[in-house]
CSV table of C-alpha atoms and ligand atoms in Angstrom, one decimal:
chain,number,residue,atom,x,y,z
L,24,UNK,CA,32.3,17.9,57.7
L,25,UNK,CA,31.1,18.1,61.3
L,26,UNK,CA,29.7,15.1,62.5
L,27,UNK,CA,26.5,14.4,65.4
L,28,UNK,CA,26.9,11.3,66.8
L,29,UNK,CA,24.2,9.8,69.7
L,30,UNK,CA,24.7,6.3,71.3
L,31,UNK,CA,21.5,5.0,73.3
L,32,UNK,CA,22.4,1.5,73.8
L,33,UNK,CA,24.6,-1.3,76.0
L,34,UNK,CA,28.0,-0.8,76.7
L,35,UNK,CA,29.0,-2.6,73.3
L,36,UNK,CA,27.5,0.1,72.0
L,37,UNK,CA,28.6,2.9,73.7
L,38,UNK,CA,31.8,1.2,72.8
L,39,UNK,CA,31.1,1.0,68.7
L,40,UNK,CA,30.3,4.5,68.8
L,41,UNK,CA,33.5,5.2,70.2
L,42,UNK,CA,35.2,3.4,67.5
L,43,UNK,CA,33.1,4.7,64.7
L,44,UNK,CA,34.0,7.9,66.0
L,45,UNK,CA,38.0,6.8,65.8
L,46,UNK,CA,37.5,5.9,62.5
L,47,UNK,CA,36.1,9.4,61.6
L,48,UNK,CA,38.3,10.9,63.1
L,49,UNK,CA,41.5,9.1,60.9
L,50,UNK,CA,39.2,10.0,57.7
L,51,UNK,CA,39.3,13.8,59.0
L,52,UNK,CA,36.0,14.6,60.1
L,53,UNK,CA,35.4,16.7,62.9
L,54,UNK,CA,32.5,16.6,65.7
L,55,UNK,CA,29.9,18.7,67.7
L,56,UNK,CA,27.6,18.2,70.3
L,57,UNK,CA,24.9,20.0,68.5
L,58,UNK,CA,22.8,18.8,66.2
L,59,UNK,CA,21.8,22.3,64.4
L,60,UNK,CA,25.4,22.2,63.5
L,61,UNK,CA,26.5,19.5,62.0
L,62,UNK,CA,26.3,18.2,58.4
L,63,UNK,CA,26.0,14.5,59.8
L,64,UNK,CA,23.8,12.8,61.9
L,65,UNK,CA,24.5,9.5,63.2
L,66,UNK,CA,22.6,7.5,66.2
L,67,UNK,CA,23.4,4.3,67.2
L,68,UNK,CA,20.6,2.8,68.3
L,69,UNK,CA,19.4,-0.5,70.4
L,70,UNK,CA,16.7,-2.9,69.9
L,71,UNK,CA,16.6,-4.5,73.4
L,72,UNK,CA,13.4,-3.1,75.0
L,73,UNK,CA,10.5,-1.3,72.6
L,74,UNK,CA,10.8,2.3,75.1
L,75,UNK,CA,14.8,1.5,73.4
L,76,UNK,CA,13.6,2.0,69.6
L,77,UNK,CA,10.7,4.6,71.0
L,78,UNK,CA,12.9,7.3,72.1
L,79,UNK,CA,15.3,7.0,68.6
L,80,UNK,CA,12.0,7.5,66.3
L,81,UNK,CA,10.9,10.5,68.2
L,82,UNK,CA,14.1,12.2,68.5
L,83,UNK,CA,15.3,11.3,64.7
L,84,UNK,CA,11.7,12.6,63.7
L,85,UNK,CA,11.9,15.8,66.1
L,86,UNK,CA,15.3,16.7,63.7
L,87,UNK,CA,13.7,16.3,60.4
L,88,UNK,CA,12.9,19.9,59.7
L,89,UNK,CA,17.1,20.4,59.4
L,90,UNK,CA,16.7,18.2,56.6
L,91,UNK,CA,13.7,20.2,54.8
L,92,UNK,CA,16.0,22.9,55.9
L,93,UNK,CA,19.4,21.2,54.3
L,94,UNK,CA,18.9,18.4,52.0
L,95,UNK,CA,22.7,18.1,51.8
L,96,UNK,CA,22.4,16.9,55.6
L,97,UNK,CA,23.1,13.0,55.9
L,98,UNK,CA,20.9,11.0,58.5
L,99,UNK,CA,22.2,7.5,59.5
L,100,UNK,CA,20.7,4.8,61.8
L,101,UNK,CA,23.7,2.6,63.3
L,102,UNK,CA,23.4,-0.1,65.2
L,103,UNK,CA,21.1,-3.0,66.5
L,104,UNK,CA,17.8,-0.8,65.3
L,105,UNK,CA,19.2,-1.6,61.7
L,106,UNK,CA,19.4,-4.9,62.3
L,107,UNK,CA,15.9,-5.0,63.8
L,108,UNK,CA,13.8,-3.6,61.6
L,109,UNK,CA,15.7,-2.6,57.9
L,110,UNK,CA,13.5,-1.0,55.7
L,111,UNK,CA,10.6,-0.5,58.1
L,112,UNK,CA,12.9,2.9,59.9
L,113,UNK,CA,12.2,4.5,55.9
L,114,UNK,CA,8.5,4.4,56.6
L,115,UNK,CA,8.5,6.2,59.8
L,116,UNK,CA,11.7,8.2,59.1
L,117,UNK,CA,11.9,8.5,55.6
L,118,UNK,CA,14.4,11.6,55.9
L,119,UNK,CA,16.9,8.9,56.9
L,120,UNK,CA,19.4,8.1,54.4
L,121,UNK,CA,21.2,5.1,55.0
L,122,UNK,CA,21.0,2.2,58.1
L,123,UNK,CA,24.0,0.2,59.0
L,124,UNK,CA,24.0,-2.8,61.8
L,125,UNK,CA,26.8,-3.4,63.8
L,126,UNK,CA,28.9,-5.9,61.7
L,127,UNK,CA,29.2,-3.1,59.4
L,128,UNK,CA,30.2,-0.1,60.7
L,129,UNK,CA,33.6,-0.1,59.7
L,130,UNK,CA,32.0,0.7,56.2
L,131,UNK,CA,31.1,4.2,57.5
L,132,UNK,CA,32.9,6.5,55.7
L,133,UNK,CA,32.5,4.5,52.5
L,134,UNK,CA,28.4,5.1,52.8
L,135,UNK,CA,29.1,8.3,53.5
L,136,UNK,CA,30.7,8.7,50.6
L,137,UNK,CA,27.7,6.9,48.3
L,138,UNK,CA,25.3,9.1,50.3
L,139,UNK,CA,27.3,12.4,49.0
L,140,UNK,CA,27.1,11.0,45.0
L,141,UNK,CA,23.4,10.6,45.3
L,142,UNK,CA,22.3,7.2,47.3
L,143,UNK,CA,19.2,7.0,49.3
L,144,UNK,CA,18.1,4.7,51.6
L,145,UNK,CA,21.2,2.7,51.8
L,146,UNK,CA,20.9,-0.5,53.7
L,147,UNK,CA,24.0,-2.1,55.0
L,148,UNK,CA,23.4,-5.4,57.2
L,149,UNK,CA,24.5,-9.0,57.8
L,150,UNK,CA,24.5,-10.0,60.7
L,151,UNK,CA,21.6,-12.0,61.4
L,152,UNK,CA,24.1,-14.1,58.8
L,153,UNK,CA,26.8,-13.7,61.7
L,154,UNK,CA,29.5,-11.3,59.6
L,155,UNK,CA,33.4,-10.7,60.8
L,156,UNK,CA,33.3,-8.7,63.8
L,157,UNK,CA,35.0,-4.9,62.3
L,158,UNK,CA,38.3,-4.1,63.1
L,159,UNK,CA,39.3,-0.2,63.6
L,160,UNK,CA,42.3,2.1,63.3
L,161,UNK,CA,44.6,1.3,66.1
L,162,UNK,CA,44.4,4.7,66.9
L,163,UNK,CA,41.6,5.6,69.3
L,164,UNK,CA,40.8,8.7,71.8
L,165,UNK,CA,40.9,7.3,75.4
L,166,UNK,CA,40.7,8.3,79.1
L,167,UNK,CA,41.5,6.5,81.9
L,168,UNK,CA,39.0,3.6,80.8
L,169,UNK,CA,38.7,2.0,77.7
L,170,UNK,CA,36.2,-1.1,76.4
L,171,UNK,CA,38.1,-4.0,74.5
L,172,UNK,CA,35.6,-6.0,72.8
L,173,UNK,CA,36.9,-10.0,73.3
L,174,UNK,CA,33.7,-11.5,71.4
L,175,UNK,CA,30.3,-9.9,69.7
L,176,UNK,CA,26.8,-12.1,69.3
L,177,UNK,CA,25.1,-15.0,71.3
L,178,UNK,CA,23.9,-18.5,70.4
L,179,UNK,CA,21.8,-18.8,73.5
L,180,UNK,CA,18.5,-17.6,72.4
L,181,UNK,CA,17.4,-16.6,75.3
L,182,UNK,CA,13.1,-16.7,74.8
L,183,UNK,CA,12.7,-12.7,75.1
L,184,UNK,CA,15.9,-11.5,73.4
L,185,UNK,CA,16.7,-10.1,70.5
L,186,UNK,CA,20.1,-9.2,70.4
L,187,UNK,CA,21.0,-12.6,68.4
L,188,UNK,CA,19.4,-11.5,66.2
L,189,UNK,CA,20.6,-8.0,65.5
L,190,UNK,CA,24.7,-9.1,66.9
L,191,UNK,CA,24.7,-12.1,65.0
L,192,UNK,CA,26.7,-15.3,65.7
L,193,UNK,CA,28.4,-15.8,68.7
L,194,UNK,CA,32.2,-14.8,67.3
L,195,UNK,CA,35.4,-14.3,69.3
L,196,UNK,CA,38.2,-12.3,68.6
L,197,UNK,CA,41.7,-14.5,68.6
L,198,UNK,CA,43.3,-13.4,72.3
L,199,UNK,CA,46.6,-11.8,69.9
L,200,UNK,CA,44.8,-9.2,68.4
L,201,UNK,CA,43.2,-8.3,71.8
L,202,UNK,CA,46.9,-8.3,73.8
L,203,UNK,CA,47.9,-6.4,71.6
L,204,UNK,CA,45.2,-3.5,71.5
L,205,UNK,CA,45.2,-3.9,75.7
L,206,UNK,CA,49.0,-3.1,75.3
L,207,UNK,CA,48.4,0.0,73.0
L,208,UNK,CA,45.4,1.1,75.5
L,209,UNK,CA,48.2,0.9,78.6
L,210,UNK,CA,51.1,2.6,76.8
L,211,UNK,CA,48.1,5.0,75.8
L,212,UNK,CA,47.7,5.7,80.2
L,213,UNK,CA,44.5,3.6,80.2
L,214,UNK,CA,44.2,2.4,83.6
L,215,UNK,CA,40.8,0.6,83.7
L,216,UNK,CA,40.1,-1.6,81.0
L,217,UNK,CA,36.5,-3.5,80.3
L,218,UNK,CA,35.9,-6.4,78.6
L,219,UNK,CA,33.1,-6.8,76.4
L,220,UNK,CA,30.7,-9.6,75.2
L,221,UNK,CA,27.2,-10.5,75.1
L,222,UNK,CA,28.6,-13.8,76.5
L,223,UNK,CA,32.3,-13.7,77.8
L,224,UNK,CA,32.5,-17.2,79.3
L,225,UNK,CA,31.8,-18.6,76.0
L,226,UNK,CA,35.3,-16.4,75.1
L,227,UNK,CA,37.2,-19.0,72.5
L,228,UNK,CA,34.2,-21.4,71.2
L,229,UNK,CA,35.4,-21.7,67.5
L,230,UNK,CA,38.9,-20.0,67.5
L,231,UNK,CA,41.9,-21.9,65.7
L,232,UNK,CA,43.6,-21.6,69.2
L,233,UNK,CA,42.8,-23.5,72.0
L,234,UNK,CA,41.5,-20.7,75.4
L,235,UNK,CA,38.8,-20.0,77.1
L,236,UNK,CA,37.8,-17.0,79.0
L,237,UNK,CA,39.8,-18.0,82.1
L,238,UNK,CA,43.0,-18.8,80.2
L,239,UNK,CA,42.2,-14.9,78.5
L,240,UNK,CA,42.0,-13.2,81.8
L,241,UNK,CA,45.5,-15.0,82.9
L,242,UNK,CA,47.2,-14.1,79.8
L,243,UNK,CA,46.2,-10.4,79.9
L,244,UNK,CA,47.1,-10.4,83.5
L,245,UNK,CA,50.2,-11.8,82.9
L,246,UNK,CA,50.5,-9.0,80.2
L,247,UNK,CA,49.6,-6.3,82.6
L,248,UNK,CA,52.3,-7.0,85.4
L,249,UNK,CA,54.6,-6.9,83.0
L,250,UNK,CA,53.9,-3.6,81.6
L,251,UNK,CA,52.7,-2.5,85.2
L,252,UNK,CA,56.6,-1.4,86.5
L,253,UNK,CA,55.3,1.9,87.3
L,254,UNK,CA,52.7,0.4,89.6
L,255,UNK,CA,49.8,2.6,87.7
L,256,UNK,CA,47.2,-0.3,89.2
L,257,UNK,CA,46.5,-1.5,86.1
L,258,UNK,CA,42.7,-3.3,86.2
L,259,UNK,CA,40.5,-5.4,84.0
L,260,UNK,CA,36.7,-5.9,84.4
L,261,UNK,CA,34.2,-8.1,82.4
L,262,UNK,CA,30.4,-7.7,81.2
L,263,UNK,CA,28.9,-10.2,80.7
L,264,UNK,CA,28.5,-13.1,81.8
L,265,UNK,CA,25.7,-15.8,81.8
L,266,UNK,CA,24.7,-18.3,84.7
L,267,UNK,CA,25.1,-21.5,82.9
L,268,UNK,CA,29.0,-20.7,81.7
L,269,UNK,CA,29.7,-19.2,85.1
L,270,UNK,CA,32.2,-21.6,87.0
L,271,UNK,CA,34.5,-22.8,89.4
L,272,UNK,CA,37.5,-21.9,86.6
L,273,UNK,CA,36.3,-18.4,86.1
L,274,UNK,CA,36.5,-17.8,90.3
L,275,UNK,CA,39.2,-19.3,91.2
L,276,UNK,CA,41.2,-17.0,88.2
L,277,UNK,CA,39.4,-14.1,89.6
L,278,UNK,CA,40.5,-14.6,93.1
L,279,UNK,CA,43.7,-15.7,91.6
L,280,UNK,CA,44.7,-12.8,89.1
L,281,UNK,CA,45.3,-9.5,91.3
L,282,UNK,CA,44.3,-7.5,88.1
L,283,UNK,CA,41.2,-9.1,87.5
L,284,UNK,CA,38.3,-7.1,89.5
L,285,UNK,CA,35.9,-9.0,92.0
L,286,UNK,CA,32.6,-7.4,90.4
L,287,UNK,CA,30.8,-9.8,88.6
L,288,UNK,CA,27.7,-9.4,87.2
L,289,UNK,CA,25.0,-12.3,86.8
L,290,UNK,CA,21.7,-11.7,85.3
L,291,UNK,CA,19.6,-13.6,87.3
L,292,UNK,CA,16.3,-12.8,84.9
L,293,UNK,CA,13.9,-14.4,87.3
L,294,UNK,CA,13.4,-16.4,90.6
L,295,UNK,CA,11.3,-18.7,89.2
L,296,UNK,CA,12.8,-22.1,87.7
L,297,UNK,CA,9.2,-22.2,85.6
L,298,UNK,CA,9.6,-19.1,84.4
L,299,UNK,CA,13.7,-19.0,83.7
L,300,UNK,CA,12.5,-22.7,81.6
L,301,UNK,CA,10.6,-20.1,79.7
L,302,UNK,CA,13.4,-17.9,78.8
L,303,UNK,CA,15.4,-21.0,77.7
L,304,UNK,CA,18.0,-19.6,80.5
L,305,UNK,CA,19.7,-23.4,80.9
L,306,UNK,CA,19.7,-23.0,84.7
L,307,UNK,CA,17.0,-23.1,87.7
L,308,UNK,CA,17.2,-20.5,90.6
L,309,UNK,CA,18.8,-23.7,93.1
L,310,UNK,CA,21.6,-23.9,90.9
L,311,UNK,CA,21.8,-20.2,90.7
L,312,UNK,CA,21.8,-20.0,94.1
L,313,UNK,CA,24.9,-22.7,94.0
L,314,UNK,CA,27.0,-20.6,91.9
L,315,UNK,CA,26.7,-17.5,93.9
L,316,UNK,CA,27.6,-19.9,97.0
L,317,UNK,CA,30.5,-20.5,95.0
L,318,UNK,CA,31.3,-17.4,94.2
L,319,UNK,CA,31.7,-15.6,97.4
L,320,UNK,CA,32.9,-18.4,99.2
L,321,UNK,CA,35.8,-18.8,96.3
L,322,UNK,CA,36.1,-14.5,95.7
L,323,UNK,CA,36.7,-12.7,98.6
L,324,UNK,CA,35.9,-8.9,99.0
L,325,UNK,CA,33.1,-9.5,95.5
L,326,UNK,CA,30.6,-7.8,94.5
L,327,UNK,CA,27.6,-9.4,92.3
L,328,UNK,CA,25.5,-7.5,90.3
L,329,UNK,CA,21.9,-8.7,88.2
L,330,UNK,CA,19.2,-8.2,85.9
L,331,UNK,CA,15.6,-9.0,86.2
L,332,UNK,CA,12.7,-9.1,84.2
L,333,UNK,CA,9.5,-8.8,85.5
L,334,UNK,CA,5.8,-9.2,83.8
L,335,UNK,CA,7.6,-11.9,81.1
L,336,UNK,CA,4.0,-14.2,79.7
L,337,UNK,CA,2.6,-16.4,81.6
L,338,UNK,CA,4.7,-15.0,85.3
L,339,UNK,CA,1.9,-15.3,88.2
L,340,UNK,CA,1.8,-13.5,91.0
L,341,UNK,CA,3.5,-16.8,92.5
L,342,UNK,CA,6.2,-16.4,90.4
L,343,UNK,CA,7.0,-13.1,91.0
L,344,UNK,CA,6.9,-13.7,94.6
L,345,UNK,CA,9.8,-16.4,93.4
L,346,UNK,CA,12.1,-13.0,92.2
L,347,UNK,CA,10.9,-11.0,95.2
L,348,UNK,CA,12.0,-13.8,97.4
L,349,UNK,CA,15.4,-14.5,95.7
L,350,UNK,CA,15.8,-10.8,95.7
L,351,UNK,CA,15.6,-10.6,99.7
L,352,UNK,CA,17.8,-14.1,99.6
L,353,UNK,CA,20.8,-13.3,97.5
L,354,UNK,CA,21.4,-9.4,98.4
L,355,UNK,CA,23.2,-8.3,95.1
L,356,UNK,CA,25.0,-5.3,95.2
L,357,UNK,CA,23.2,-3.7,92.3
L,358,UNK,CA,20.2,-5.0,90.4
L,359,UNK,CA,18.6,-3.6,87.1
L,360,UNK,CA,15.1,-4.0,86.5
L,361,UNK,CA,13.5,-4.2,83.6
L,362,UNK,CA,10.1,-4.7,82.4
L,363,UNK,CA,9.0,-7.8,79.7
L,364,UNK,CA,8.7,-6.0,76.3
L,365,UNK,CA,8.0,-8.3,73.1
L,366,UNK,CA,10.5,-8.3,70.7
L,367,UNK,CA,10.5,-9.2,67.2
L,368,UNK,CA,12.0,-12.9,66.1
L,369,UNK,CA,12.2,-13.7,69.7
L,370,UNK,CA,10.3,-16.9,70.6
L,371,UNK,CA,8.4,-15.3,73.3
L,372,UNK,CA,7.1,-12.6,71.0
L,373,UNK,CA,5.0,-15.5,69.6
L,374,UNK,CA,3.3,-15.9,73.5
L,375,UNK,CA,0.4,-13.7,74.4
L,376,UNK,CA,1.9,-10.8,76.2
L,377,UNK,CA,-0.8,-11.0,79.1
L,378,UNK,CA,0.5,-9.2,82.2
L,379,UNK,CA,-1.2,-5.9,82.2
L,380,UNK,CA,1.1,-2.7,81.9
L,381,UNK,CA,0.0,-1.8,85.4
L,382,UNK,CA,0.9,-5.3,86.9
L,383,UNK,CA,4.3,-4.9,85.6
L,384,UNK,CA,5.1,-1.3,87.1
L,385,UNK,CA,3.5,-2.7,90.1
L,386,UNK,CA,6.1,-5.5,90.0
L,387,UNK,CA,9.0,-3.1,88.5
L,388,UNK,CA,8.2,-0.7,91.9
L,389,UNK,CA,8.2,-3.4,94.2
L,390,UNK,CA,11.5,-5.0,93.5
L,391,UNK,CA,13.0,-1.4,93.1
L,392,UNK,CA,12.0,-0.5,96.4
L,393,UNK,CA,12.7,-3.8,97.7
L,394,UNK,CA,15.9,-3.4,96.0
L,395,UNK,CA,16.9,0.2,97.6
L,396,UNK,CA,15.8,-0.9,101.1
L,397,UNK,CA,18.7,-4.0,100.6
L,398,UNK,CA,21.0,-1.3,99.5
L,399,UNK,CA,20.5,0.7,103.0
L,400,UNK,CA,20.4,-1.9,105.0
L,401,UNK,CA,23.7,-3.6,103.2
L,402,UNK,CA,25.4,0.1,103.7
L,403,UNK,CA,24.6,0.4,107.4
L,404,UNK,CA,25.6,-3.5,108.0
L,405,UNK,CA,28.8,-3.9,105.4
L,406,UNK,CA,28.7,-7.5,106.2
L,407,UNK,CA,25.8,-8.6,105.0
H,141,SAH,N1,24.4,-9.9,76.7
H,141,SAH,C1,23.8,-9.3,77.9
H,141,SAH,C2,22.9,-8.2,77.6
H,141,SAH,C3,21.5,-8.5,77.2
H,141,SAH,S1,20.4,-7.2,77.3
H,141,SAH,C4,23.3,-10.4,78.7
H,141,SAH,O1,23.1,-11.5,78.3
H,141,SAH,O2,23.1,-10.2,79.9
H,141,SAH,C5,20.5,-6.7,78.9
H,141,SAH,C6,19.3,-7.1,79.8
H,141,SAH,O3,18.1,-6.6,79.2
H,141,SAH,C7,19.1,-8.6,79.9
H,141,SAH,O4,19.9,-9.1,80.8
H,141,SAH,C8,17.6,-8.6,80.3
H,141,SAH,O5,17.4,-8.5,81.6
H,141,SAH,C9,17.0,-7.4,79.6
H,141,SAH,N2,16.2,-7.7,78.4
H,141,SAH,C10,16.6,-8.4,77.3
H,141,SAH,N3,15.5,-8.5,76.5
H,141,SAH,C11,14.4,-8.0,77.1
H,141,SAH,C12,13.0,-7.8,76.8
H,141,SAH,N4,12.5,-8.3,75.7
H,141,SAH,N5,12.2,-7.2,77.7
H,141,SAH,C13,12.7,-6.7,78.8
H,141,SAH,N6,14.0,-6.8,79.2
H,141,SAH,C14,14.9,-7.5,78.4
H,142,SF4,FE1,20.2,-12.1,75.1
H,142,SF4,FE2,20.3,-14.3,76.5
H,142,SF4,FE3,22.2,-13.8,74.7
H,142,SF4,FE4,22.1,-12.3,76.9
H,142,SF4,S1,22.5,-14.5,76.8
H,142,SF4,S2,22.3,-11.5,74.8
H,142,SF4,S3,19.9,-12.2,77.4
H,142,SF4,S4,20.0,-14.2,74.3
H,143,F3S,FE1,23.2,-3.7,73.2
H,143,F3S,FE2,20.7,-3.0,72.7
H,143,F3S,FE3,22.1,-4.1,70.8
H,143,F3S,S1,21.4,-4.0,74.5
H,143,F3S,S2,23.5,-5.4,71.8
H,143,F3S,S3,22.5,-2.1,71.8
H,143,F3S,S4,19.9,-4.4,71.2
């Protein structure tokens, strides 16, 4: 059986459907690139921003006539869409046979397996209800770089976001079991390793062991200059973190630990501490501010990296001019933009969504440009 598989979400997801695609693999299927030839379709799909779950329905609807063409074809939906919005995907897709969220997709080949005897519309979710985080095959198809996922799902409820929601739980991994996978990557000849969590400095909240993310990074340090004899320049990177957890013990380790990269990304979501109390963030932009002071002063030769939301209810011009200004203050290295999009179960979906679409591409261009002109002038004057 030949299987289609599309990813259009985070890294985490990029990185399931790598594992899902392990796990087919060691069951014997085979893939393609094209969906006219393959017996099994699979997207796995993200619920973050609405334009997210827009482009999935149109391009799982613009396949249907394979379907009408093959009944014996099998559609799934994967991912945080599944979580998101269950049964609703039938209504609007309803040549889609099964759905399965991200604390299930280890079940994969056993739905595949109902869908072949005869089940339809197959629903497989939990975690809303938290669920284990899935555990694949050890054996996996790598490069050069390879994600290693330390913990899945957030308790911060951040106002606008969904993806507690549709990852569950905040859950960590114990650090053994992700050793030991970052010593199968290296003997593999990965090189570049990325850790993933919604939330890594919350790494260790509710394992039997006592660590937290800083005592992780040393261990798998430690790990990696001992494996390292052959001086391969063996790195680790991390995504992501959150403002509030971000710390003195987390820079000091990163200055400290020669494998650990300097990059860190921060999403900043706003300049405005009215706003970013909106968001339930846990932090205003002065002591934002404070931990970037930290964090160059502390890691030398860094890089820092942000998202931002503009147009979120309620943000005046005033505040915006907040994000503009912290924009021009901090001079990140990279920013992504993004514009307010109301999600469902989020608390902010139950505020009036009241700054026009055109406001908010005004405000999306300006920081982009603004953005691109810091970018120029940072290349031309390296020490800024
Ligand atoms: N766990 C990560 C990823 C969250 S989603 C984190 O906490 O950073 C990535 C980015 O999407 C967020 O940082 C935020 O800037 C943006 N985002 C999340 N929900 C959004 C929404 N409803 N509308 C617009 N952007 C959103
Ligand atoms: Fe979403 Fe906030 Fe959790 Fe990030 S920290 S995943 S933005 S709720
Ligand atoms: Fe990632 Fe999107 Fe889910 S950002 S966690 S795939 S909602």
């Amino acid at each position: 059986m030949k299987v289609f598989l599309k990813n259009y979400g985070c890294q985490m997801n990029e990185h399931d459907s790598g594992r899902v695609k392990d796990l087919l693999a060691s069951e014997g299927f085979c893939f393609t690139e094209e969906p006219g030839e393959a017996d099994i379709l699979l997207f796995n799909t993200c619920s973050v921003r609405r334009h997210a779950e827009e482009r999935v329905f149109s391009r799982v609807s613009s396949l249907k006539a394979l379907k009408e063409r093959r009944p014996d074809i099998i559609f799934g939906i994967l991912g945080c869409m599944a979580e998101a919005l269950r049964e609703d995907i039938f209504i609007k897709l309803p040549h889609v046979d099964f759905l399965c969220g991200p604390a299930d997709l280890d079940k994969i080949p056993e739905i595949i397996k109902r869908v072949k005897s005869g089940g339809r519309h197959l629903i497989y979710v939990k975690a809303r209800k938290s669920g284990k985080i899935p555990e694949f095959p050890d054996k996996r198809d790598v490069g050069r770089n390879a994600y290693v996922k330390i913990m899945e799902g957030c308790d911060n409820f951040c106002s606008y976001c969904v993806v507690p929601y549709v990852r569950g739980e905040e859950r960590s991994r114990p650090s053994d079991k992700i050793l030991k996978e970052i010593k199968d990557l290296a003997d593999k000849g990965v090189t570049r390793i990325t850790l993933l969590g919604q939330n890594v400095n919350s790494y260790g909240r509710g394992l039997k062991e006592k660590i937290d993310f800083s005592n992780l990074l040393k261990k798998i340090d430690r790990l990696l200059r001992e494996i390292d004899k052959s001086a391969r320049n063996l790195k680790i990177d991390f995504l992501t973190s959150h403002p509030k957890d971000a710390g003195l013990d987390l820079f000091k380790a990163m200055a400290m630990l020669e494998s650990v990269s300097k990059k860190l990304h921060l999403p900043l979501q706003s300049g405005s501490s009215r706003i970013l109390k909106k968001m339930n963030r846990g932090y205003t932009i002065g002591k934002y501010k404070k931990i970037v002071k930290d964090f160059r002063k502390i890691v030398k030769g860094s890089s820092l990296s942000t998202d931002l939301i503009v147009g979120f209810p309620g943000e005046t011009r005033k505040d915006f001019n907040d994000t503009l200004k912290a924009l021009k203050e901090i001079l990140f290295d990279s920013a992504y933009i993004f514009k307010y999009s109301p999600r469902p179960f989020t608390a902010a979906s139950k505020l009036k969504d009241d700054v026009p679409q055109k406001e908010k591409e005004r405000r999306h261009s300006l920081l982009l440009e603004t953005q691109k002109k810091i970018l120029l002038s940072k290349i031309r004057n390296p020490s800024l």
